[in-house]
Short mmCIF file of N, CA and C in Angstrom, two decimals:
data_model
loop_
_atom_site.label_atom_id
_atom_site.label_comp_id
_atom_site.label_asym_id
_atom_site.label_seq_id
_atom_site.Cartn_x
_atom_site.Cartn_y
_atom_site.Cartn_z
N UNK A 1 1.40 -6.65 26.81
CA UNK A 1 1.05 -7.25 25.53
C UNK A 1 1.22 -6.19 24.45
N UNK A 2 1.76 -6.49 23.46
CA UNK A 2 2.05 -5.54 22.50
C UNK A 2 0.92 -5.66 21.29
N UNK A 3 0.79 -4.44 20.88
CA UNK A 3 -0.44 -4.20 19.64
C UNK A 3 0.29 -3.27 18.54
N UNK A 4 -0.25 -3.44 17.47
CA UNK A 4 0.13 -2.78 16.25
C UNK A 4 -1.31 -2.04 15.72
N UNK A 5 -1.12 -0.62 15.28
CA UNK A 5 -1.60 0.25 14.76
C UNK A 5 -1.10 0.08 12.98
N UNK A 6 -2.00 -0.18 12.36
CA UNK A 6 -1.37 -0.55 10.89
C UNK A 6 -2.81 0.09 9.62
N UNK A 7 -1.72 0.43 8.72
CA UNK A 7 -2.87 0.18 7.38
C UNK A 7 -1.81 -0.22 6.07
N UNK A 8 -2.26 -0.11 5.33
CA UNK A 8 -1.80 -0.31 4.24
C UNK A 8 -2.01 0.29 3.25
N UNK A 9 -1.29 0.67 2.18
CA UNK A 9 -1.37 1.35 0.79
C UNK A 9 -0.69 0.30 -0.49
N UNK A 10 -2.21 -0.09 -1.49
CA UNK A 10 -1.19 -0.54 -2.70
C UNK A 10 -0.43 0.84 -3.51
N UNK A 11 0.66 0.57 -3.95
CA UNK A 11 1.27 1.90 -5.04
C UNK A 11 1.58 0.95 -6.17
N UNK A 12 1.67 1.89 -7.00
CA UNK A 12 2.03 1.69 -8.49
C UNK A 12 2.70 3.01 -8.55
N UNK A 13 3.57 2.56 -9.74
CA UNK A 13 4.19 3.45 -10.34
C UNK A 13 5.13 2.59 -11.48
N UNK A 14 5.67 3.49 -12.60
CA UNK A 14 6.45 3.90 -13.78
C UNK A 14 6.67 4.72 -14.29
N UNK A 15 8.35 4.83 -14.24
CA UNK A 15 9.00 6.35 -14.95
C UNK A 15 7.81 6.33 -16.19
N UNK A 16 7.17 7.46 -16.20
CA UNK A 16 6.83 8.15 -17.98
C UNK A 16 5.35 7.31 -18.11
N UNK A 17 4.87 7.12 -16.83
CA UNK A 17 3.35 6.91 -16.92
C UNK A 17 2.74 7.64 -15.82
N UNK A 18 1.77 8.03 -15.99
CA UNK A 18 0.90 9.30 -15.23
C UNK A 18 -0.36 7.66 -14.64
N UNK A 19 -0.33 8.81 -12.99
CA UNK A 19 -1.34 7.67 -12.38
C UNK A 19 -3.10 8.01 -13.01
N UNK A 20 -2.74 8.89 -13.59
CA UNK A 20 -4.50 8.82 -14.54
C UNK A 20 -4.37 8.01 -15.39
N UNK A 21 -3.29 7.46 -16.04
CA UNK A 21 -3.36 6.05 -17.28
C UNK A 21 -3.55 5.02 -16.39
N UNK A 22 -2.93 4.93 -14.96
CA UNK A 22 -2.87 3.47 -14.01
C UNK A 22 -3.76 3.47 -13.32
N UNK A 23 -5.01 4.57 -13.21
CA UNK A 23 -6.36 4.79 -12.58
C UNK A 23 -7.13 4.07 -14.19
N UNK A 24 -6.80 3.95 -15.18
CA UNK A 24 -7.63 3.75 -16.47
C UNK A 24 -7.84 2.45 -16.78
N UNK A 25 -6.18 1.72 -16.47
CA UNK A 25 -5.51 0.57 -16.90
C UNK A 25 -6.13 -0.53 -15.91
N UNK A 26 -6.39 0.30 -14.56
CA UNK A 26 -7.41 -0.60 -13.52
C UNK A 26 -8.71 -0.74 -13.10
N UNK A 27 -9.13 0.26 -13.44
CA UNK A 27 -10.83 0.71 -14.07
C UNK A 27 -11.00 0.70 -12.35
N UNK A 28 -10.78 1.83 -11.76
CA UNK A 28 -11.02 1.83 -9.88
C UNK A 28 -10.23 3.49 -9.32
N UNK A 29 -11.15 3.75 -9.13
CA UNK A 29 -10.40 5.09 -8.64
C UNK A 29 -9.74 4.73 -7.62
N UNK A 30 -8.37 5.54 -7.15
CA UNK A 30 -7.67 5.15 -6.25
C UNK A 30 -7.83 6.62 -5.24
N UNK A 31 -7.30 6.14 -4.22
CA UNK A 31 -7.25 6.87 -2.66
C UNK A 31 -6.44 8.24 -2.62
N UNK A 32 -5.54 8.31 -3.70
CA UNK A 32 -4.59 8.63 -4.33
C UNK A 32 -3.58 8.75 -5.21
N UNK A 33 -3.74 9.73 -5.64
CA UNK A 33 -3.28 10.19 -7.06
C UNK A 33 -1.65 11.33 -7.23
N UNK A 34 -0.27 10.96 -7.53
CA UNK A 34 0.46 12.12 -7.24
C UNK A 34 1.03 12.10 -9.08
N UNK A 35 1.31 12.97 -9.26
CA UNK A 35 1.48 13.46 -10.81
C UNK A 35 2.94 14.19 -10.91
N UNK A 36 3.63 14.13 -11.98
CA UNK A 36 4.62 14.95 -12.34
C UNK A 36 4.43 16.45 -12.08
N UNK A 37 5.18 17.36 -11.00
CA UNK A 37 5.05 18.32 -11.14
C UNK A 37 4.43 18.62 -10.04
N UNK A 38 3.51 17.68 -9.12
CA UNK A 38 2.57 18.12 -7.92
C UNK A 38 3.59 18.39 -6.74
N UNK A 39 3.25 19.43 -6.14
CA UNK A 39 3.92 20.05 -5.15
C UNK A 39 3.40 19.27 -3.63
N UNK A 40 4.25 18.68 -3.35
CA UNK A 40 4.00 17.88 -1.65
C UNK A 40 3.73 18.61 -0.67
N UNK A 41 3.39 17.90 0.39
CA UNK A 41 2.90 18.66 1.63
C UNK A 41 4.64 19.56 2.56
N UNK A 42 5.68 18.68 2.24
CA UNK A 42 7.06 19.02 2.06
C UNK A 42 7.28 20.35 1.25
N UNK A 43 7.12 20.83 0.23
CA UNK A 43 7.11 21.49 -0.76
C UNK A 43 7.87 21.11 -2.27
N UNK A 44 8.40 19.68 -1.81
CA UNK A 44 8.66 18.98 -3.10
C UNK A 44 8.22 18.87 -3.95
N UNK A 45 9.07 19.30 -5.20
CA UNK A 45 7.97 18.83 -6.40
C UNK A 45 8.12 17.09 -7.22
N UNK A 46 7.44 16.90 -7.21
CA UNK A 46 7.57 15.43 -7.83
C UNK A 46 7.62 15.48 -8.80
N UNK A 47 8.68 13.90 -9.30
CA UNK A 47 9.08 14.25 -10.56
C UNK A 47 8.66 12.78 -10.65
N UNK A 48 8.47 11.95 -10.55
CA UNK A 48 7.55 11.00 -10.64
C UNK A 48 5.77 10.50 -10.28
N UNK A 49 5.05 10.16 -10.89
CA UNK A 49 3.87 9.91 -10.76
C UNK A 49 3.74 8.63 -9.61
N UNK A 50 2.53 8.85 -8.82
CA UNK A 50 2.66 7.87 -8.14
C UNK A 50 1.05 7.55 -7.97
N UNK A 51 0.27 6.01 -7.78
CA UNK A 51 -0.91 5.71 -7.80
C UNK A 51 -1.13 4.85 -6.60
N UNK A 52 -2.10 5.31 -6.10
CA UNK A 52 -1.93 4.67 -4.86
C UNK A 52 -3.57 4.24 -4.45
N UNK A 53 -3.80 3.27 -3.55
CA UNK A 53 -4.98 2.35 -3.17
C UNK A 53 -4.70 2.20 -1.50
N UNK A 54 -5.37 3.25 -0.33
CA UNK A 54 -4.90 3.18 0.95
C UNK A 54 -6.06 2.48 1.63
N UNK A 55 -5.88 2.15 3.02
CA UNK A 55 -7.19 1.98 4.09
C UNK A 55 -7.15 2.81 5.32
N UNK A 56 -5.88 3.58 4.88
CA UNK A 56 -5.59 4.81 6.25
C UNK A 56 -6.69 5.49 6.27
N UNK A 57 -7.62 5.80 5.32
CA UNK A 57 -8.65 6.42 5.63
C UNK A 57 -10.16 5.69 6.28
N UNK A 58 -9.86 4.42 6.88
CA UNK A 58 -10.78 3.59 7.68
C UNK A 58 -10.18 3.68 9.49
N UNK A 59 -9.11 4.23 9.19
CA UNK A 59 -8.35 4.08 10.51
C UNK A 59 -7.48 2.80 10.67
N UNK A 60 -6.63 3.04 12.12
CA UNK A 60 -5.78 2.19 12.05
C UNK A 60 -6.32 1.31 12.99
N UNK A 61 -5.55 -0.23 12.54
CA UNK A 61 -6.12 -1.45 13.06
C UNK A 61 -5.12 -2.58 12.86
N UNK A 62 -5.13 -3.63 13.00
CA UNK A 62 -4.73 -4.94 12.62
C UNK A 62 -4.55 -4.76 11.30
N UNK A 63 -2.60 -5.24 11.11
CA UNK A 63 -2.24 -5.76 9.56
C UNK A 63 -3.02 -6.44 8.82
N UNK A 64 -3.66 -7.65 9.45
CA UNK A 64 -4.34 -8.48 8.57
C UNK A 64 -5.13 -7.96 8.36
N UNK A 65 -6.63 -7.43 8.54
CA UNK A 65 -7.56 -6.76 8.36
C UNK A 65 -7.19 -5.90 7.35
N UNK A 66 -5.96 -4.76 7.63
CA UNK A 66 -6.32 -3.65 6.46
C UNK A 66 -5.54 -4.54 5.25
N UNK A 67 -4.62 -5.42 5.11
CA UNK A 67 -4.27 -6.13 3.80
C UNK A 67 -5.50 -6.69 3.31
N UNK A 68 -6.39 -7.71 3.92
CA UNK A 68 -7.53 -8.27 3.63
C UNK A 68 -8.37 -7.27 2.81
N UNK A 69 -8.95 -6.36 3.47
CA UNK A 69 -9.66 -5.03 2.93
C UNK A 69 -9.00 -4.62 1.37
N UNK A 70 -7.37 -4.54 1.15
CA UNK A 70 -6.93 -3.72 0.39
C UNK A 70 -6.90 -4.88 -0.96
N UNK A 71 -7.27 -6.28 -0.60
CA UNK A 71 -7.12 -7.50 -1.28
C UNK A 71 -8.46 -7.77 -2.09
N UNK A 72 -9.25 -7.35 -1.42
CA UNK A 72 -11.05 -7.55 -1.17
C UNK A 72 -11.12 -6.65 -2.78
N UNK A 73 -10.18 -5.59 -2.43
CA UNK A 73 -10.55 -4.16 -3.54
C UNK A 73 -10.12 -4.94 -4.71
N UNK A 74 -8.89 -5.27 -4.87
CA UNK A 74 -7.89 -5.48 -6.13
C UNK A 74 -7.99 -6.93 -6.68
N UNK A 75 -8.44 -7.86 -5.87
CA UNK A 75 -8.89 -9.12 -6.56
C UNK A 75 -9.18 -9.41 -7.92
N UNK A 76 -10.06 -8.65 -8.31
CA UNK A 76 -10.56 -8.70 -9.83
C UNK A 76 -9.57 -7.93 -10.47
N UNK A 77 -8.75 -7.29 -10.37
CA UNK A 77 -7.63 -6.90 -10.95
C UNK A 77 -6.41 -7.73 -11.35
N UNK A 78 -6.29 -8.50 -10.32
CA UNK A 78 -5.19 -9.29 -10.75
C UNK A 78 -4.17 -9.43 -12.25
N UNK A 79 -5.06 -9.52 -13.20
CA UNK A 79 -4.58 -9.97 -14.53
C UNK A 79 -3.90 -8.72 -15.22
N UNK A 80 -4.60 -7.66 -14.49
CA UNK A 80 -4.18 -6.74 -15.07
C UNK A 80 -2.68 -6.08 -14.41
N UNK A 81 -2.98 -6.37 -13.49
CA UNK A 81 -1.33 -5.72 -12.37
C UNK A 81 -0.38 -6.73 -12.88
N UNK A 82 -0.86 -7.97 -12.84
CA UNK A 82 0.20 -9.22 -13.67
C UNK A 82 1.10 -8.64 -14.39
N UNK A 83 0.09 -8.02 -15.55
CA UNK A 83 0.29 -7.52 -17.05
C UNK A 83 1.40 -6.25 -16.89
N UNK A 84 0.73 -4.95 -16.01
CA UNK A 84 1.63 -4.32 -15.66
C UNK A 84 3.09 -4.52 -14.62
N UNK A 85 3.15 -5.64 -14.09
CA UNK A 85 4.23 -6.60 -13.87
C UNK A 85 5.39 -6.54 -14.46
N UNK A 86 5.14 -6.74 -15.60
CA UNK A 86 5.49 -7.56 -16.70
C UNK A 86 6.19 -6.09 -17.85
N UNK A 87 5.47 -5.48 -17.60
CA UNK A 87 5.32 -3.90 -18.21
C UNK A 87 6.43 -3.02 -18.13
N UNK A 88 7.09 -3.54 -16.17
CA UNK A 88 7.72 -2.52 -15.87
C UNK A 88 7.24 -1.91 -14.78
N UNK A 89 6.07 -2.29 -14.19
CA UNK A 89 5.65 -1.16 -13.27
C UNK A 89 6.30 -1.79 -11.94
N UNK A 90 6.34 -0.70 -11.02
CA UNK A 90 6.78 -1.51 -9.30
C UNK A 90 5.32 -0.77 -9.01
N UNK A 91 5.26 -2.20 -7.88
CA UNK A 91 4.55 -2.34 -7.49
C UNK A 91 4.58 -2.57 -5.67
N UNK A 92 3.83 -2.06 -4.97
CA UNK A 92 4.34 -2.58 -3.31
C UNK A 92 3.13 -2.48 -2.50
N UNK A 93 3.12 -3.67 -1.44
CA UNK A 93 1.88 -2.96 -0.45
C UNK A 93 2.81 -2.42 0.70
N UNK A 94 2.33 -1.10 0.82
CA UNK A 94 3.34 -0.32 1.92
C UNK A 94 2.32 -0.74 3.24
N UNK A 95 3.28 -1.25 4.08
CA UNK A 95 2.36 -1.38 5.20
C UNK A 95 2.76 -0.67 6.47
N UNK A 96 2.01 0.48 6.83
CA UNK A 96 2.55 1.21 8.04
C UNK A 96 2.23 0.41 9.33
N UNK A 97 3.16 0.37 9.89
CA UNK A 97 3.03 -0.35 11.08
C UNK A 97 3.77 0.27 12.25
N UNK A 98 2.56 0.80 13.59
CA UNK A 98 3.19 1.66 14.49
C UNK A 98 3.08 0.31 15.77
N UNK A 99 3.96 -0.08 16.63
CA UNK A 99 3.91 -1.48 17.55
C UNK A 99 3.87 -0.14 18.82
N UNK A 100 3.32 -0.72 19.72
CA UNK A 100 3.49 -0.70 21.52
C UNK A 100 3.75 -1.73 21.90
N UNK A 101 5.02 -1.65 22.57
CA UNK A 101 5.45 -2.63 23.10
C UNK A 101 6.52 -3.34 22.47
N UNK A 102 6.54 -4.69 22.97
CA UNK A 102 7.40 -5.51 22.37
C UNK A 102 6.69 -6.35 21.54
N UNK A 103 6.82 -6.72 20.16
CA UNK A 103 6.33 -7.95 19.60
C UNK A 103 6.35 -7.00 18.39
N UNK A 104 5.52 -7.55 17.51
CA UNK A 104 5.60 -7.16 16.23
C UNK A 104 3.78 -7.46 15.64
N UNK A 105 4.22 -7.72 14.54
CA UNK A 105 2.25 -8.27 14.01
C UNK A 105 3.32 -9.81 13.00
N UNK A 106 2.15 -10.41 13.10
CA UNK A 106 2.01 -11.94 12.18
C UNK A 106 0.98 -11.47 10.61
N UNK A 107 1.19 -12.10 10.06
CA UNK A 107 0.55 -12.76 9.17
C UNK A 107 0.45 -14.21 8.67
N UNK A 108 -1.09 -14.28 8.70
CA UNK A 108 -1.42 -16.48 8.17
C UNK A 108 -0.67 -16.98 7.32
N UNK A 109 -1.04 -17.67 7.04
CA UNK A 109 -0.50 -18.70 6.03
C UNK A 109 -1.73 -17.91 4.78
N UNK A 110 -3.11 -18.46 5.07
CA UNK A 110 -4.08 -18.20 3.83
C UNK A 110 -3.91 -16.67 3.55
N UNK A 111 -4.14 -15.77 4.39
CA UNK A 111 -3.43 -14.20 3.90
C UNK A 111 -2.22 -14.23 3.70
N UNK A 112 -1.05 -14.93 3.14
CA UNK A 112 0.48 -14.85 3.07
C UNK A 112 0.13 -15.74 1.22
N UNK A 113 -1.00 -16.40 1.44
CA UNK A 113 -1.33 -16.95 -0.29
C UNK A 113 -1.74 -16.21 -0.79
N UNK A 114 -3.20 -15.55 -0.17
CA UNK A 114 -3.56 -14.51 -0.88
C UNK A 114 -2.50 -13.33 -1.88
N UNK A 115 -1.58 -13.14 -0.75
CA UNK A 115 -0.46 -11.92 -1.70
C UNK A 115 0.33 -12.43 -2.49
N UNK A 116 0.56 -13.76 -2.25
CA UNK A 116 1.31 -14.05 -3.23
C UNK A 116 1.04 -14.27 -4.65
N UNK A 117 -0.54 -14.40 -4.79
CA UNK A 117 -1.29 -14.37 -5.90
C UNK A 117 -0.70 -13.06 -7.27
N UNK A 118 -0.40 -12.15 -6.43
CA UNK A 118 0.14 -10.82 -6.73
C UNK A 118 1.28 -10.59 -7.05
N UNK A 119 1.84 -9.88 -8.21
CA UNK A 119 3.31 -9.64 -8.58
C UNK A 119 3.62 -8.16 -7.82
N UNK A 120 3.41 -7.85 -6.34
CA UNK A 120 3.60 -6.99 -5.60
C UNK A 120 4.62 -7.02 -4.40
N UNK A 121 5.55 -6.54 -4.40
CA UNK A 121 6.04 -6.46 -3.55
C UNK A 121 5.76 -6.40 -1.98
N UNK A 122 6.09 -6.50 -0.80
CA UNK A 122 5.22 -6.42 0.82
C UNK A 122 6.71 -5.44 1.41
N UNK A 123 6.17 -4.29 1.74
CA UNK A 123 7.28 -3.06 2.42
C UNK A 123 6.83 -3.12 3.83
N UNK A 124 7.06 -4.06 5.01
CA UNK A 124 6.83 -3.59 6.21
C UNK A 124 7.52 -2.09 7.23
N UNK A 125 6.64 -1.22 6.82
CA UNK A 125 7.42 0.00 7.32
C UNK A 125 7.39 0.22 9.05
N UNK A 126 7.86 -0.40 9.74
CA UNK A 126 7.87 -0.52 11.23
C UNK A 126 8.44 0.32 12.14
N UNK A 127 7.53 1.28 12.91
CA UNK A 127 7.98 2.00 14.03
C UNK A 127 7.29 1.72 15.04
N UNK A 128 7.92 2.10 16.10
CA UNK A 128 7.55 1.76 17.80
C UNK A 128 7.13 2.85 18.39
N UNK A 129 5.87 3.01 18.74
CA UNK A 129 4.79 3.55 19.45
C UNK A 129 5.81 4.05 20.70
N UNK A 130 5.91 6.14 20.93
CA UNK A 130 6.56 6.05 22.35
C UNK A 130 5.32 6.65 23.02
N UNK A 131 5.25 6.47 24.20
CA UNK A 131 3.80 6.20 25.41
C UNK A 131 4.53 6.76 26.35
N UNK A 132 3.91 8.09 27.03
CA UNK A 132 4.26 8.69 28.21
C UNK A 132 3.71 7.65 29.31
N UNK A 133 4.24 6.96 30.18
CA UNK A 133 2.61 6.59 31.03
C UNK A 133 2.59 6.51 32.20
N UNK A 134 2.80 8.13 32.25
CA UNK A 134 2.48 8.69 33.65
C UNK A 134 1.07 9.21 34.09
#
């Protein structure tokens, strides 16, 4: 039987906006914060700002669960991500997804409305779990 290890991250971003205006514009501190100029764990320097809303820091679990969770947060936001929509901003829920096995993960119908409520993009980022199992 195959299982998925998953979380999710909302991001934001726009060339020539700093994620302290898109931490302001949403009134919610986020999980993460990357800025023009911040040096990566890579040693890259970024030249774009990036704002981010994760559940990797609850651990990994079921897609649905950490989207639900990351939905739970941003709900009352809505009007405003609309707005920045509309603005120019991209927007995505990155969803890491590590599978064992064969199969993949689902999502409902009522969590597949829920996102669509949202002018956000859905990035299923999918890798396959390798398992010694000796």
């Amino acid at each position: 039987m195959a299982s998925a290890q998953c979380y999710v991250t909302l991001r934001v971003w726009k060339e020539g906006v700093t994620a302290a205006e898109v931490t302001d514009r949403l009134g919610m501190t986020p999980t993460f914060a990357r800025e023009v100029g911040d040096v990566g764990r890579s040693g890259h320097v970024r030249k774009g700002a990036m704002w981010g809303l994760s559940t990797e820091h609850i651990g990994r679990g079921a897609l649905d669960a950490h989207l639900s969770a990351i939905l739970d947060q941003v709900d009352g936001s809505r009007d405003v991500l609309r707005a920045m929509s509309t603005e120019g901003f991209t927007m995505d829920w990155f969803c890491f997804v590590d599978v064992d096995g064969n199969g993949g993960v689902s999502i409902d119908a009522d969590l597949l409305t829920r996102l669509a409520r949202f002018p956000v993009h859905l990035d299923l980022d999918i890798y396959g779990m390798e398992h010694d199992d000796r």
